[in-house]
Short mmCIF file of C-alpha atoms in Angstrom, two decimals:
data_model
loop_
_atom_site.label_atom_id
_atom_site.label_comp_id
_atom_site.label_asym_id
_atom_site.label_seq_id
_atom_site.Cartn_x
_atom_site.Cartn_y
_atom_site.Cartn_z
CA MET A 1 -15.67 1.96 -10.35
CA ARG A 2 -16.37 -0.62 -8.03
CA ASN A 3 -15.54 -1.80 -4.62
CA THR A 4 -14.65 -5.33 -4.88
CA THR A 5 -12.96 -8.43 -2.93
CA ARG A 6 -12.92 -10.70 -5.94
CA ARG A 7 -9.67 -12.69 -6.76
CA THR A 8 -8.79 -13.06 -10.47
CA VAL A 9 -7.09 -15.84 -11.62
CA TYR A 10 -3.61 -14.12 -12.41
CA SER A 11 -0.83 -17.00 -12.92
CA GLY A 12 1.46 -14.88 -14.57
CA LEU A 13 4.97 -14.30 -12.92
CA ALA A 14 7.38 -16.37 -10.97
CA LEU A 15 8.28 -13.79 -8.72
CA VAL A 16 11.04 -13.24 -6.13
CA GLY A 17 11.12 -11.77 -2.87
CA ILE A 18 10.41 -8.12 -4.37
CA GLY A 19 9.43 -6.85 -0.67
CA ALA A 20 12.73 -7.47 0.65
CA LEU A 21 14.30 -5.53 -2.53
CA LEU A 22 12.02 -2.30 -2.34
CA ALA A 23 15.11 0.21 -2.62
CA GLY A 24 14.89 3.06 -0.24
CA CYS A 25 11.95 1.33 1.30
CA ALA A 26 11.75 0.58 5.15
CA ALA A 27 12.07 -3.10 6.11
CA PRO A 28 9.21 -4.97 4.07
CA PRO A 29 5.60 -5.65 6.15
CA GLU A 30 5.26 -9.13 7.58
CA ASP A 31 2.88 -11.39 5.43
CA GLU A 32 -0.77 -11.01 7.09
CA GLY A 33 -1.67 -14.28 5.64
CA GLY A 34 -4.77 -13.21 4.98
CA SER A 35 -6.11 -13.73 8.35
CA GLY A 36 -9.32 -11.96 7.41
CA GLU A 37 -9.02 -9.51 10.47
CA SER A 38 -10.15 -6.21 8.78
CA ILE A 39 -9.03 -2.75 9.25
CA ASP A 40 -9.98 0.60 8.63
CA TYR A 41 -8.02 0.89 5.31
CA THR A 42 -9.04 1.30 1.73
CA PRO A 43 -6.35 0.49 -1.36
CA CYS A 44 -7.43 1.53 -4.78
CA ILE A 45 -6.23 1.36 -8.47
CA VAL A 46 -6.77 3.30 -11.46
CA SER A 47 -5.54 1.79 -14.93
CA ASP A 48 -4.38 3.61 -18.20
CA PHE A 49 -6.66 2.81 -21.24
CA GLY A 50 -5.19 -0.46 -21.93
CA GLY A 51 -7.69 -1.49 -19.32
CA PHE A 52 -7.11 -4.17 -16.28
CA ASP A 53 -7.44 -7.03 -18.91
CA ASP A 54 -4.80 -6.19 -21.01
CA GLN A 55 -2.52 -9.05 -20.12
CA SER A 56 0.38 -6.78 -19.39
CA PHE A 57 1.01 -3.92 -16.83
CA ASN A 58 -2.36 -3.03 -16.01
CA GLU A 59 -3.42 -6.51 -14.99
CA SER A 60 -0.16 -7.45 -13.21
CA SER A 61 -0.46 -4.21 -11.19
CA TYR A 62 -4.07 -5.08 -10.53
CA ALA A 63 -3.20 -8.37 -9.02
CA GLY A 64 -0.84 -6.60 -6.99
CA ILE A 65 -3.76 -4.66 -5.21
CA GLU A 66 -5.97 -7.59 -5.05
CA ALA A 67 -3.42 -9.51 -3.38
CA ALA A 68 -2.63 -6.29 -0.98
CA ALA A 69 -6.50 -6.38 -0.34
CA ASP A 70 -6.68 -10.15 0.96
CA ASP A 71 -3.71 -9.95 2.98
CA LEU A 72 -5.09 -7.09 5.01
CA GLY A 73 -8.93 -8.39 4.84
CA VAL A 74 -10.10 -5.44 3.54
CA GLU A 75 -11.98 -4.12 0.04
CA PHE A 76 -10.32 -1.98 -2.57
CA ASN A 77 -11.96 0.41 -5.26
CA GLU A 78 -10.84 0.37 -8.79
CA ALA A 79 -11.44 2.65 -11.89
CA GLU A 80 -10.72 1.33 -14.98
CA SER A 81 -10.03 4.13 -17.75
CA THR A 82 -10.98 3.52 -21.41
CA ALA A 83 -9.44 7.04 -22.63
CA GLU A 84 -6.66 9.42 -21.53
CA ASP A 85 -9.23 12.06 -20.87
CA GLN A 86 -10.77 9.95 -18.11
CA TYR A 87 -7.28 10.05 -15.75
CA ALA A 88 -8.12 13.21 -13.85
CA GLY A 89 -11.45 12.16 -13.05
CA ASN A 90 -10.89 8.87 -12.20
CA VAL A 91 -8.13 9.49 -9.73
CA SER A 92 -10.26 12.39 -8.06
CA GLY A 93 -13.22 9.90 -7.87
CA MET A 94 -10.79 7.63 -5.98
CA VAL A 95 -10.01 10.18 -3.45
CA ASP A 96 -13.75 11.15 -3.52
CA GLN A 97 -14.53 7.51 -2.24
CA GLY A 98 -12.38 7.80 0.71
CA CYS A 99 -9.22 5.95 -0.42
CA ASP A 100 -6.13 5.82 1.59
CA PHE A 101 -3.75 4.66 -0.86
CA ILE A 102 -4.07 4.91 -4.59
CA LEU A 103 -1.82 2.98 -7.11
CA THR A 104 -2.24 4.75 -10.76
CA VAL A 105 -0.67 2.55 -13.66
CA GLY A 106 1.56 3.83 -16.39
CA PHE A 107 3.44 6.94 -17.54
CA ALA A 108 0.32 8.64 -18.95
CA LEU A 109 -1.14 9.21 -15.26
CA ALA A 110 1.59 11.07 -13.88
CA ASN A 111 0.12 14.44 -14.16
CA ALA A 112 -3.31 13.31 -13.00
CA THR A 113 -1.50 11.53 -9.92
CA ARG A 114 0.94 14.59 -9.19
CA ASP A 115 -2.39 17.20 -9.32
CA ALA A 116 -4.38 14.57 -6.73
CA ALA A 117 -1.51 14.12 -4.58
CA GLU A 118 -0.82 17.84 -3.81
CA ALA A 119 -4.43 18.28 -3.28
CA ASN A 120 -4.49 15.46 -0.95
CA GLU A 121 -1.27 15.36 1.31
CA ASP A 122 -3.08 12.90 3.49
CA VAL A 123 -3.54 10.25 0.76
CA ASN A 124 -0.69 8.15 -0.08
CA PHE A 125 -0.37 7.26 -4.13
CA ALA A 126 2.34 4.96 -5.87
CA LEU A 127 2.61 5.35 -9.63
CA ILE A 128 4.07 2.63 -11.86
CA ASP A 129 6.29 3.33 -14.54
CA SER A 130 7.14 7.21 -13.82
CA GLY A 131 8.34 9.69 -11.54
CA LEU A 132 6.72 13.14 -11.44
CA SER A 133 7.45 16.34 -12.95
CA THR A 134 6.39 19.97 -13.17
CA ASP A 135 4.72 21.52 -16.01
CA ASP A 136 7.90 22.81 -17.09
CA GLY A 137 9.59 19.45 -17.02
CA GLU A 138 11.52 19.80 -13.92
CA PRO A 139 11.63 16.41 -11.91
CA LEU A 140 9.34 16.87 -8.83
CA GLU A 141 9.42 14.51 -5.57
CA LEU A 142 6.23 14.59 -3.25
CA ASP A 143 6.11 12.96 0.39
CA ASN A 144 2.98 11.02 -0.29
CA VAL A 145 3.94 9.65 -3.81
CA LYS A 146 6.09 6.28 -4.68
CA PRO A 147 7.50 6.06 -7.98
CA ILE A 148 7.57 1.96 -8.79
CA LEU A 149 10.03 2.05 -11.79
CA TYR A 150 11.76 -0.58 -14.14
CA ASN A 151 15.13 -0.52 -15.72
CA THR A 152 14.02 -3.12 -18.62
CA ALA A 153 16.88 -1.80 -20.63
CA GLU A 154 18.70 -4.49 -18.88
CA ALA A 155 16.50 -7.55 -19.22
CA ALA A 156 15.73 -6.12 -23.06
CA PHE A 157 19.57 -6.36 -23.39
CA LEU A 158 19.19 -9.75 -22.81
CA ALA A 159 16.17 -10.33 -24.97
CA GLY A 160 18.08 -8.61 -27.77
CA TYR A 161 20.90 -10.50 -27.59
CA LEU A 162 18.75 -13.71 -27.61
CA ALA A 163 16.70 -12.73 -30.54
CA ALA A 164 19.97 -11.85 -32.50
CA GLY A 165 21.30 -15.48 -31.69
CA THR A 166 17.88 -17.26 -32.98
CA SER A 167 17.31 -15.14 -35.81
CA GLU A 168 17.69 -17.27 -39.13
CA THR A 169 17.13 -14.08 -41.64
CA GLY A 170 19.56 -11.78 -39.82
CA THR A 171 16.67 -9.27 -39.41
CA VAL A 172 14.49 -8.61 -35.94
CA GLY A 173 12.11 -5.64 -35.39
CA THR A 174 10.48 -4.08 -32.50
CA PHE A 175 7.57 -1.45 -32.64
CA GLY A 176 5.69 0.68 -29.79
CA GLY A 177 2.20 1.81 -28.61
CA LEU A 178 3.26 5.23 -27.96
CA GLN A 179 6.62 7.01 -27.31
CA PHE A 180 6.51 7.39 -23.62
CA PRO A 181 9.72 6.59 -21.71
CA SER A 182 8.40 3.56 -20.30
CA VAL A 183 8.17 2.01 -23.77
CA THR A 184 11.23 3.05 -25.32
CA ILE A 185 13.55 1.80 -22.84
CA PHE A 186 12.48 -1.57 -23.87
CA MET A 187 13.65 -0.83 -27.58
CA ASP A 188 16.76 0.69 -26.45
CA GLY A 189 17.76 -2.28 -24.24
CA PHE A 190 16.67 -4.61 -27.36
CA VAL A 191 18.88 -2.48 -29.88
CA ASP A 192 21.95 -2.77 -27.40
CA GLY A 193 21.69 -6.38 -27.03
CA VAL A 194 21.46 -7.17 -30.63
CA ALA A 195 24.47 -5.17 -31.18
CA TYR A 196 26.54 -6.66 -28.58
CA TYR A 197 25.58 -9.79 -30.21
CA ASN A 198 26.89 -8.67 -33.64
CA GLU A 199 30.28 -7.16 -31.58
CA GLU A 200 30.82 -10.52 -29.98
CA LYS A 201 30.03 -12.76 -32.81
CA SER A 202 31.06 -10.67 -35.66
CA ALA A 203 27.47 -10.63 -37.06
CA ASP A 204 25.48 -8.18 -39.04
CA VAL A 205 21.92 -8.74 -37.28
CA THR A 206 19.83 -5.79 -38.38
CA VAL A 207 16.96 -4.40 -35.89
CA LEU A 208 14.09 -2.56 -37.81
CA GLY A 209 11.39 -0.21 -35.97
CA TRP A 210 13.77 1.61 -33.51
CA ASP A 211 16.85 3.85 -33.89
CA LYS A 212 18.25 4.36 -30.79
CA GLU A 213 20.49 7.28 -31.61
CA ALA A 214 17.82 9.36 -32.90
CA GLN A 215 15.41 8.19 -30.67
CA ASP A 216 12.95 7.56 -33.53
CA GLY A 217 11.08 4.68 -34.47
CA LEU A 218 7.59 2.80 -35.29
CA PHE A 219 4.55 3.45 -33.09
CA THR A 220 0.90 2.53 -33.50
CA GLY A 221 -0.41 5.46 -31.50
CA GLY A 222 -2.09 3.66 -28.74
CA PHE A 223 -1.97 0.63 -26.61
CA GLU A 224 -5.11 -1.24 -28.45
CA ALA A 225 -4.86 -4.48 -30.49
CA ASN A 226 -6.13 -3.18 -33.87
CA GLN A 227 -5.46 -3.26 -37.43
CA THR A 228 -2.88 -0.32 -37.14
CA ALA A 229 -0.67 -2.60 -34.89
CA LYS A 230 -1.35 -5.70 -37.37
CA THR A 231 -0.14 -3.80 -40.06
CA THR A 232 2.71 -2.16 -38.32
CA ALA A 233 3.59 -5.80 -37.61
CA GLU A 234 3.08 -7.17 -41.01
CA GLY A 235 5.23 -4.40 -42.43
CA LEU A 236 8.33 -5.78 -40.19
CA LEU A 237 7.54 -9.24 -41.35
CA ASP A 238 7.42 -8.03 -45.05
CA GLN A 239 10.97 -6.55 -44.64
CA GLY A 240 12.43 -10.10 -43.11
CA ALA A 241 12.04 -9.72 -39.75
CA ASP A 242 11.68 -13.42 -38.08
CA VAL A 243 11.71 -12.37 -34.52
CA LEU A 244 9.26 -9.38 -32.95
CA LEU A 245 9.44 -7.05 -29.89
CA PRO A 246 5.95 -5.25 -29.75
CA VAL A 247 5.93 -2.91 -26.65
CA GLY A 248 2.67 -1.55 -25.26
CA GLY A 249 -0.07 -3.84 -23.70
CA PRO A 250 -1.85 -5.57 -25.87
CA ILE A 251 -0.51 -4.85 -29.43
CA PHE A 252 1.34 -7.99 -29.31
CA ILE A 253 -2.08 -9.60 -29.86
CA SER A 254 -2.31 -7.87 -33.14
CA ALA A 255 1.35 -9.04 -34.07
CA GLY A 256 0.58 -12.51 -33.15
CA GLU A 257 -2.35 -12.44 -35.75
CA ALA A 258 0.01 -11.03 -38.18
CA ILE A 259 2.08 -14.10 -38.05
CA ARG A 260 -0.59 -16.53 -37.72
CA ASP A 261 -2.46 -15.16 -40.76
CA ARG A 262 0.44 -16.02 -42.97
CA ASP A 263 1.52 -19.01 -41.07
CA ASP A 264 5.09 -17.42 -40.90
CA SER A 265 7.74 -18.97 -38.58
CA ALA A 266 8.32 -15.84 -37.04
CA ALA A 267 8.63 -15.47 -33.01
CA LEU A 268 7.40 -12.92 -30.71
CA ILE A 269 9.01 -11.53 -27.71
CA GLY A 270 6.67 -10.28 -24.81
CA VAL A 271 6.65 -7.43 -22.53
CA ASP A 272 5.93 -6.94 -18.57
CA SER A 273 4.40 -10.53 -17.81
CA ASP A 274 5.45 -13.95 -19.33
CA LEU A 275 3.21 -14.11 -21.98
CA PHE A 276 3.49 -17.84 -22.30
CA LEU A 277 1.41 -17.91 -18.93
CA THR A 278 -1.22 -14.84 -19.23
CA ALA A 279 -1.72 -14.92 -23.24
CA PRO A 280 -1.31 -18.83 -23.99
CA ASP A 281 -3.66 -18.31 -26.94
CA PHE A 282 -0.05 -17.24 -28.86
CA SER A 283 2.04 -19.71 -26.72
CA ASP A 284 4.02 -21.08 -29.50
CA LEU A 285 4.87 -18.01 -30.90
CA TYR A 286 6.93 -16.89 -27.30
CA LEU A 287 10.47 -16.95 -27.53
CA THR A 288 10.55 -15.23 -24.39
CA SER A 289 9.02 -12.16 -22.41
CA ILE A 290 10.96 -9.16 -20.81
CA LEU A 291 9.49 -9.27 -17.31
CA LYS A 292 8.54 -6.65 -14.86
CA GLN A 293 7.89 -8.11 -11.73
CA MET A 294 4.85 -5.66 -10.73
CA THR A 295 2.46 -7.85 -8.65
CA ASP A 296 4.82 -8.73 -5.75
CA ALA A 297 6.22 -4.83 -5.76
CA VAL A 298 2.89 -3.15 -5.59
CA GLU A 299 1.64 -5.65 -3.03
CA GLU A 300 4.51 -4.99 -0.59
CA VAL A 301 4.13 -0.93 -1.19
CA ALA A 302 0.26 -1.16 -0.79
CA VAL A 303 0.14 -3.24 2.41
CA GLY A 304 3.43 -1.30 3.69
CA ALA A 305 1.52 2.04 3.38
CA ALA A 306 -1.63 0.52 5.20
CA GLU A 307 0.90 -0.70 8.17
CA GLY A 308 2.61 2.86 8.23
CA ASP A 309 5.93 2.10 6.24
CA PHE A 310 4.97 4.41 3.31
CA ASP A 311 7.91 6.64 2.17
CA ALA A 312 8.68 8.18 -1.32
CA ALA A 313 11.73 6.86 -2.19
CA PRO A 314 11.29 5.03 -5.52
CA TYR A 315 11.55 1.40 -6.02
CA VAL A 316 13.88 0.55 -9.07
CA GLY A 317 13.59 -3.22 -10.37
CA THR A 318 16.73 -4.45 -11.94
CA LEU A 319 18.66 -7.33 -12.77
CA GLU A 320 20.36 -7.36 -9.53
CA ASN A 321 17.47 -7.32 -7.43
CA GLY A 322 14.97 -9.49 -9.46
CA GLY A 323 12.93 -6.72 -10.28
CA VAL A 324 13.28 -7.34 -14.10
CA ASP A 325 14.43 -10.41 -16.05
CA ILE A 326 13.47 -12.48 -19.22
CA ALA A 327 11.05 -15.27 -19.11
CA PRO A 328 11.85 -19.17 -19.75
CA LEU A 329 11.83 -19.87 -23.21
CA HIS A 330 9.08 -22.68 -22.50
CA ASP A 331 8.28 -24.31 -25.93
CA PHE A 332 11.64 -22.81 -27.58
CA GLU A 333 13.78 -24.22 -25.20
CA SER A 334 14.72 -27.33 -26.75
CA THR A 335 15.28 -25.53 -29.92
CA VAL A 336 18.06 -22.71 -28.61
CA ASP A 337 21.50 -23.55 -29.01
CA GLU A 338 22.55 -24.31 -25.18
CA GLU A 339 25.65 -22.46 -25.66
CA LEU A 340 23.47 -19.47 -26.71
CA LEU A 341 21.72 -19.91 -23.64
CA THR A 342 24.93 -19.90 -21.24
CA GLU A 343 26.42 -16.81 -23.00
CA ILE A 344 22.92 -14.88 -22.03
CA ASP A 345 23.50 -16.40 -18.22
CA GLU A 346 26.85 -14.90 -18.26
CA ILE A 347 25.99 -11.67 -19.60
CA ARG A 348 23.31 -11.25 -16.88
CA GLU A 349 25.99 -11.78 -14.55
CA GLN A 350 28.14 -8.88 -16.09
CA ILE A 351 25.65 -6.73 -16.17
CA ILE A 352 24.57 -7.25 -12.36
CA SER A 353 28.58 -6.91 -11.52
CA GLY A 354 28.66 -3.84 -13.81
CA ASP A 355 31.18 -5.18 -16.36
CA ILE A 356 28.46 -4.59 -18.69
CA VAL A 357 26.91 -1.18 -18.46
CA VAL A 358 23.25 -0.74 -20.24
CA GLU A 359 22.17 2.71 -20.93
CA SER A 360 19.11 4.09 -22.00
CA VAL A 361 18.01 7.97 -22.02
CA SER A 362 15.01 6.49 -20.20
CA THR A 363 16.94 4.74 -17.53
CA PRO A 364 15.07 5.55 -13.94
#
């Protein structure tokens, strides 16, 4: 844990006015402009075991806390988890350090967040990618905990349609880190996007790695870039998949290595951040990324809490409010049929209007 004001370079997301879109919140706080006028307020953040340099949701959440601290002219505290058994201790450690607002990153920190919030009603919390529940699994709402959630199935639907329309083998694949709702919601939307392409085009593109109906598929058992993740990607490539969607922090690195090692022509779809910008080592492999616009949402919630505008109503990012989307195609832009891109733009508008309903058992 450390107290810091350093500002990392995070070029990741082209963001859109999330502050005005924080569903259920009071009006967004005015931008302080980084005036440097300090207040007595300490925002804090606790990562899951992916760490703050995961080039994914921990990193973009960290950027949001960093930006909020800069806006407010204060320092912030951080606790980087390297194992699941550190969550409760890291969250309580932030409380002990006098944090006024604590952001916990990821579904796995839900119980640690709940327990700390119940024991410290004067501290405000925000939780990325999960609501709260009791030990019996019943939904739980606490006045000092704001869930920050994303209906990524909507954006993943677009990515699935794109993957099906660009696949040359007629086979695409996906796999996850751990079977959390915040992971499988991507896979659900991806499968449905491929299915919609098949329906519209009378095609027969196959998705490997996830059975939406059975809620069963391929998982590496963690969010580390390791041999297990690489072997999983290799298995999908062996079966002919030429577009891969790895869902779970840095496991995309292992998938990229699998493609590179065999000089394969397969493409990757990233998650959470625009990986073309945040992980450029594999920039030539990214067809697109499925975005969760976390940085601005975290910044606005943290600044609002400092200014007395905190409430516990969940924020849910959607295509309609700009909280989720797919990234530009970057190097693939010139290789993808313009008609396919036009169709994707039309599908986006149909999802927003409700003409196409994207459903997942994990939809927030």
